[in-house]
Amino acid sequence: MSEARQTVTEDQVFEKIEVKPIAGAMGAEIGGVDLSQPLDDATFAEIHRAWLDNNVVFFRDQDLTPQQYLRFAKLWGGIHLHPYMKGMEEFPEIFEIIKKEDAIQNFGNRWHTDQMFCPEPAKATILYAKETPKAGGDTMFANLYLAYESLSDGMKEMLSTMRTYNMGDKRYGGRSRSERYSDGSSMGDKVAPPNKDINSDHPLVRTHPETGRKALYIGSHTASFLGLSDEESAPLLKYLMNHARRPEFTCRFNWKPGSIALWDNRCCQHYAINDYHGQRRRMHRITIQGDKPF
Ligand code: SIN
C-alpha cells in the first residue's frame, strides 16, 4: 500500500521517471517520459505510485494524437462519460473545455471533485492543454487527505458516519446547466442533460481504495448532509469547504500547450481560475471510471 507524502522532504525514489514535487502539500511534475509512446509496465507502475503519493501529477511538452491520448487514459481504467456534457464529435470520450476570447465564464470555476453526483464518481481526470492564455488560467488543487487528517479527533468522530447529498444539476440557485452555460460561457453547445436528474449520497469521510487513507470527500456538488435540513447543513458545509481549501493543503499548476495533469478525484478537489479575460484557453479532458465510495 502506498503512503501518500506528507511533506516535500520525504524521499521519492524512482528509476524510470523523474518526480519533482511542486508544493509542500501535494502535486509533482513527472519528467523523462513521452506519453505518445506505449509505456512499459515498470514505467507505468512508477507513474502510478507517484500519482498515489502526490494526488496529482503533471507532464510537460507532450504531443499526443487523440488516439495516443486515449491509449494513455485507458491504462487507468474505463472511460467515464460525463452525463451532462457531450464529448467531441469525432472522439466522444474526449471532452473539450473551452473559454473563448469573448466569454465571461469558464468551466470548473468552483472547488469540486469530478462527477461526485454520480453513484460511482470518476476516479481520475486527465486534462491536456491545447491552447493557453499568456498568463493566468492556472488550476488549483487541494489535498483532501490533509483536510481530513488536520481535523480534531472530536470533529472526526462527529463526521465519521455522516453522508453527503450531491447534486448533478440545479445545484446553484436552482439554475440548470443549460441555463448557466448558455449565459457568458463558451460551453453552451456541449450541454446534453440526461432525462432525469442525477443525485447521489456518499460517505463524508471516504477511504481511498488503493492507499487505505481517509479523505474528507466533499466538493461543490455537495448540497447538504443526509438527515439534516438545508439550513442545518449550511454552516457545517461552509466550514468544511473552507477548511478543505486552506492554502497549506493546495498546489497550483501553470499550464502551457502540451501540459497534462492527472488527478485523483478520490482525494483531491480542483478549481479552474478565471483570470484571463479576453484570452482563449482550450483543454481536452478525459475522466476515468471509479467505484462506489466507502
Ligand atoms: C475541470 O474542472 O475539470 C476543469 C479544470 C480546468 O479547466 O482547469
Coordinates of C-alpha atoms and ligand atoms in Angstrom, one line a residue:
M1 CA 0.0 0.0 0.0
S2 CA 1.4 3.4 -1.0
E3 CA 1.9 6.1 1.7
A4 CA 0.9 9.5 0.2
R5 CA 3.5 12.1 1.1
Q6 CA 3.1 14.5 4.0
T7 CA 5.9 16.9 3.1
V8 CA 8.3 17.5 0.3
T9 CA 11.2 16.3 2.5
E10 CA 10.2 12.6 2.2
D11 CA 12.2 10.6 -0.3
Q12 CA 10.6 9.7 -3.5
V13 CA 12.8 7.1 -5.3
F14 CA 12.2 6.3 -8.9
E15 CA 14.3 4.6 -11.6
K16 CA 12.3 5.1 -14.8
I17 CA 11.0 8.7 -14.3
E18 CA 11.9 11.9 -12.6
V19 CA 9.5 13.2 -9.9
K20 CA 9.7 16.7 -8.7
P21 CA 7.2 17.9 -6.1
I22 CA 5.8 21.4 -6.9
A23 CA 4.4 22.3 -3.4
G24 CA 4.6 21.1 0.2
A25 CA 1.1 19.6 0.3
M26 CA 0.7 17.8 -3.0
G27 CA 1.4 17.7 -6.7
A28 CA 4.5 16.7 -8.6
E29 CA 5.9 17.1 -12.1
I30 CA 7.0 13.9 -13.8
G31 CA 9.8 14.1 -16.3
G32 CA 11.6 11.6 -18.6
V33 CA 8.5 10.1 -20.2
D34 CA 6.9 10.5 -23.6
L35 CA 3.2 9.7 -23.3
S36 CA 2.8 9.4 -27.1
Q37 CA 4.6 6.1 -26.9
P38 CA 3.3 2.9 -25.3
L39 CA 4.5 2.7 -21.6
D40 CA 6.3 -0.4 -20.4
D41 CA 4.9 -1.9 -17.2
A42 CA 7.7 -0.7 -15.0
T43 CA 7.3 2.9 -16.1
F44 CA 3.5 2.8 -15.7
A45 CA 4.0 1.3 -12.2
E46 CA 6.2 4.3 -11.2
I47 CA 3.8 6.9 -12.6
H48 CA 1.0 5.1 -10.8
R49 CA 3.0 5.2 -7.5
A50 CA 3.9 8.9 -8.0
W51 CA 0.3 9.6 -8.6
L52 CA -0.9 7.9 -5.4
D53 CA 1.8 9.6 -3.4
N54 CA 1.2 13.1 -4.8
N55 CA -2.6 13.2 -5.5
V56 CA -1.9 14.9 -8.8
V57 CA 0.9 14.6 -11.3
F58 CA 1.9 16.8 -14.3
F59 CA 3.7 16.2 -17.5
R60 CA 5.2 18.9 -19.8
D61 CA 5.7 19.2 -23.5
Q62 CA 3.6 16.3 -24.6
D63 CA 2.4 16.0 -28.2
L64 CA -0.3 13.3 -28.5
T65 CA -2.8 12.4 -31.1
P66 CA -6.3 11.8 -29.8
Q67 CA -5.6 8.0 -30.2
Q68 CA -2.4 8.2 -28.2
Y69 CA -4.1 10.3 -25.5
L70 CA -6.9 7.7 -25.3
R71 CA -4.4 4.8 -25.1
F72 CA -2.7 6.5 -22.1
A73 CA -6.0 7.2 -20.5
K74 CA -7.2 3.6 -20.8
L75 CA -4.2 2.5 -18.7
W76 CA -6.0 3.9 -15.7
G77 CA -9.4 2.2 -16.3
G78 CA -12.5 2.5 -18.5
I79 CA -13.6 5.9 -19.7
H80 CA -16.3 7.7 -17.6
L81 CA -18.6 9.8 -19.8
H82 CA -20.0 13.0 -18.3
P83 CA -23.7 12.5 -18.0
Y84 CA -24.5 16.2 -18.6
M85 CA -21.8 17.3 -21.1
K86 CA -21.1 16.0 -24.7
G87 CA -17.7 14.8 -25.8
M88 CA -16.1 15.8 -29.1
E89 CA -17.9 14.7 -32.2
E90 CA -15.0 12.7 -33.6
F91 CA -13.8 11.5 -30.2
P92 CA -16.8 11.3 -27.8
E93 CA -14.6 10.0 -25.0
I94 CA -12.7 13.3 -25.0
F95 CA -14.5 16.4 -23.7
E96 CA -13.3 19.8 -24.8
I97 CA -13.2 22.5 -22.3
I98 CA -13.0 25.9 -23.9
K99 CA -13.2 29.6 -23.0
K100 CA -13.1 31.8 -26.0
E101 CA -11.9 35.4 -26.1
D102 CA -15.5 36.8 -25.7
A103 CA -16.6 34.6 -22.8
I104 CA -17.1 35.7 -19.3
Q105 CA -17.5 32.4 -17.5
N106 CA -15.1 29.4 -17.6
F107 CA -15.8 25.8 -16.8
G108 CA -14.8 24.3 -13.4
N109 CA -14.6 27.6 -11.5
R110 CA -15.7 26.0 -8.2
W111 CA -13.8 23.8 -5.8
H112 CA -15.1 20.3 -6.7
T113 CA -14.2 16.7 -7.3
D114 CA -15.4 15.4 -10.7
Q115 CA -18.9 13.9 -11.1
M116 CA -19.4 13.5 -7.3
F117 CA -23.1 13.5 -8.1
C118 CA -22.8 10.0 -9.7
P119 CA -23.2 6.8 -7.7
E120 CA -19.7 5.8 -9.0
P121 CA -17.9 9.1 -9.5
A122 CA -14.9 9.5 -11.8
K123 CA -11.8 8.0 -10.2
A124 CA -9.3 10.1 -12.1
T125 CA -9.3 13.1 -14.5
I126 CA -6.7 13.8 -17.2
L127 CA -6.5 17.3 -18.6
Y128 CA -4.4 18.1 -21.7
A129 CA -3.7 21.8 -22.6
K130 CA -4.1 22.6 -26.2
E131 CA -4.3 26.4 -26.1
T132 CA -3.4 28.5 -23.0
P133 CA -3.5 32.2 -22.2
K134 CA -0.3 34.3 -22.0
A135 CA -0.7 34.4 -18.2
G136 CA -3.4 33.1 -15.9
G137 CA -5.8 30.1 -16.4
D138 CA -4.0 28.1 -13.7
T139 CA -5.7 25.2 -12.0
M140 CA -5.6 24.8 -8.2
F141 CA -5.8 21.5 -6.3
A142 CA -6.5 20.7 -2.7
N143 CA -5.4 17.6 -0.8
L144 CA -8.5 16.0 0.9
Y145 CA -6.4 13.6 3.0
L146 CA -4.8 16.6 4.7
A147 CA -8.2 18.2 5.1
Y148 CA -9.4 15.1 7.0
E149 CA -6.2 14.4 9.0
S150 CA -6.0 18.0 10.3
L151 CA -9.4 17.9 11.9
S152 CA -9.7 17.5 15.6
D153 CA -10.5 14.0 17.0
G154 CA -13.9 15.3 18.1
M155 CA -14.8 16.5 14.6
K156 CA -13.5 13.3 13.0
E157 CA -15.7 11.3 15.3
M158 CA -18.7 13.5 14.6
L159 CA -18.3 13.3 10.8
S160 CA -17.4 9.6 10.8
T161 CA -20.9 8.3 10.0
M162 CA -22.3 11.3 8.1
R163 CA -23.3 11.2 4.4
T164 CA -23.3 13.9 1.8
Y165 CA -26.1 14.6 -0.7
N166 CA -24.6 15.6 -4.0
M167 CA -26.5 17.2 -7.0
G168 CA -25.6 16.9 -10.7
D169 CA -27.9 19.8 -11.8
K170 CA -29.7 22.8 -10.4
R171 CA -27.3 22.9 -7.5
Y172 CA -26.6 26.6 -7.8
G173 CA -29.7 28.7 -7.2
G174 CA -31.8 26.1 -9.0
R175 CA -30.3 27.1 -12.4
S176 CA -29.9 24.2 -14.8
R177 CA -26.6 23.7 -16.6
S178 CA -28.2 24.6 -19.9
E179 CA -29.2 28.0 -18.4
R180 CA -25.8 28.5 -16.7
Y181 CA -23.6 27.7 -19.7
S182 CA -25.7 29.5 -22.3
D183 CA -25.0 32.7 -20.4
G184 CA -21.5 34.1 -21.0
S185 CA -19.6 30.9 -21.4
S186 CA -18.3 29.0 -24.5
M187 CA -19.7 25.7 -23.3
G188 CA -23.4 26.1 -24.1
D189 CA -23.4 23.8 -27.1
K190 CA -21.8 21.0 -25.0
V191 CA -24.7 20.6 -22.5
A192 CA -26.8 17.5 -23.1
P193 CA -28.7 16.8 -19.9
P194 CA -29.9 13.2 -19.2
N195 CA -33.7 12.9 -19.0
K196 CA -33.6 12.7 -15.2
D197 CA -31.5 14.5 -12.5
I198 CA -28.6 12.5 -11.2
N199 CA -28.0 12.9 -7.5
S200 CA -26.1 10.6 -5.1
D201 CA -25.2 10.3 -1.5
H202 CA -21.7 9.3 -0.3
P203 CA -19.8 8.9 2.9
L204 CA -18.4 12.3 4.0
V205 CA -15.2 10.5 5.1
R206 CA -14.1 8.3 2.3
T207 CA -11.5 5.5 2.4
H208 CA -9.2 5.5 -0.6
P209 CA -9.4 2.0 -2.1
E210 CA -5.8 2.0 -3.1
T211 CA -3.9 3.8 -0.3
G212 CA -6.3 2.9 2.5
R213 CA -6.1 6.6 3.7
K214 CA -9.2 8.6 4.8
A215 CA -10.1 11.8 2.9
L216 CA -12.7 14.5 3.5
Y217 CA -14.9 13.7 0.5
I218 CA -16.6 17.0 -0.2
G219 CA -17.0 19.4 -3.1
S220 CA -19.2 22.0 -4.6
H221 CA -21.7 19.3 -5.8
T222 CA -22.5 18.7 -2.1
A223 CA -25.8 20.3 -1.3
S224 CA -26.5 19.0 2.2
F225 CA -25.9 16.2 4.7
L226 CA -28.3 13.2 4.8
G227 CA -30.7 13.5 7.8
L228 CA -30.1 17.3 8.2
S229 CA -32.2 20.1 6.7
D230 CA -30.6 22.5 4.2
E231 CA -30.5 25.1 6.9
E232 CA -28.8 22.8 9.4
S233 CA -26.3 21.6 6.8
A234 CA -25.2 25.0 5.5
P235 CA -22.9 26.1 8.4
L236 CA -21.1 22.8 8.6
L237 CA -20.8 22.6 4.8
K238 CA -19.4 26.1 4.7
Y239 CA -16.8 25.3 7.4
L240 CA -15.7 22.1 5.8
M241 CA -15.4 23.6 2.3
N242 CA -13.4 26.5 3.6
H243 CA -11.2 24.1 5.7
A244 CA -10.6 21.8 2.7
R245 CA -9.1 24.6 0.6
R246 CA -6.8 26.1 3.2
P247 CA -3.7 27.3 1.2
E248 CA -1.5 24.8 3.2
F249 CA -3.3 21.9 1.6
T250 CA -3.1 23.1 -2.0
C251 CA -0.9 23.4 -5.1
R252 CA -1.3 25.4 -8.2
F253 CA -0.3 24.5 -11.8
N254 CA 0.5 26.9 -14.6
W255 CA -0.4 25.4 -18.0
K256 CA 1.5 25.6 -21.3
P257 CA 0.3 24.0 -24.5
G258 CA 1.3 20.3 -24.2
S259 CA 1.0 20.2 -20.4
I260 CA -1.0 17.3 -19.0
A261 CA -2.4 16.9 -15.4
L262 CA -3.6 13.6 -14.0
W263 CA -5.5 13.9 -10.7
D264 CA -7.1 11.6 -8.3
N265 CA -10.7 12.7 -7.6
R266 CA -10.9 10.4 -4.6
C267 CA -8.5 12.5 -2.6
C268 CA -8.4 16.0 -4.2
Q269 CA -10.5 18.9 -5.2
H270 CA -9.6 21.3 -8.0
Y271 CA -10.6 24.8 -9.1
A272 CA -10.1 26.4 -12.6
I273 CA -9.1 30.0 -12.1
N274 CA -11.0 32.5 -14.3
D275 CA -8.4 35.3 -14.5
Y276 CA -7.6 35.5 -18.3
H277 CA -10.5 37.6 -19.7
G278 CA -10.2 38.4 -23.4
Q279 CA -7.9 35.4 -24.0
R280 CA -8.5 31.8 -25.1
R281 CA -8.0 28.6 -23.2
R282 CA -8.8 25.2 -24.7
M283 CA -8.2 21.8 -22.9
H284 CA -9.0 18.2 -23.7
R285 CA -10.3 16.2 -20.7
I286 CA -10.8 12.5 -20.2
T287 CA -12.3 11.1 -17.0
I288 CA -11.8 7.5 -15.8
Q289 CA -14.5 5.3 -14.2
G290 CA -14.5 5.0 -10.5
D291 CA -16.2 2.8 -8.0
K292 CA -18.7 3.3 -5.2
P293 CA -17.2 5.3 -2.4
F294 CA -16.9 3.6 1.0
Ligands
SIN1 C1 -12.4 20.9 -14.6 O1 -13.0 21.3 -13.6 O2 -12.3 19.7 -14.9 C2 -11.6 21.9 -15.4 C3 -10.3 22.3 -14.8 C4 -9.6 23.3 -15.7 O3 -10.0 23.6 -16.8 O4 -8.6 23.8 -15.2

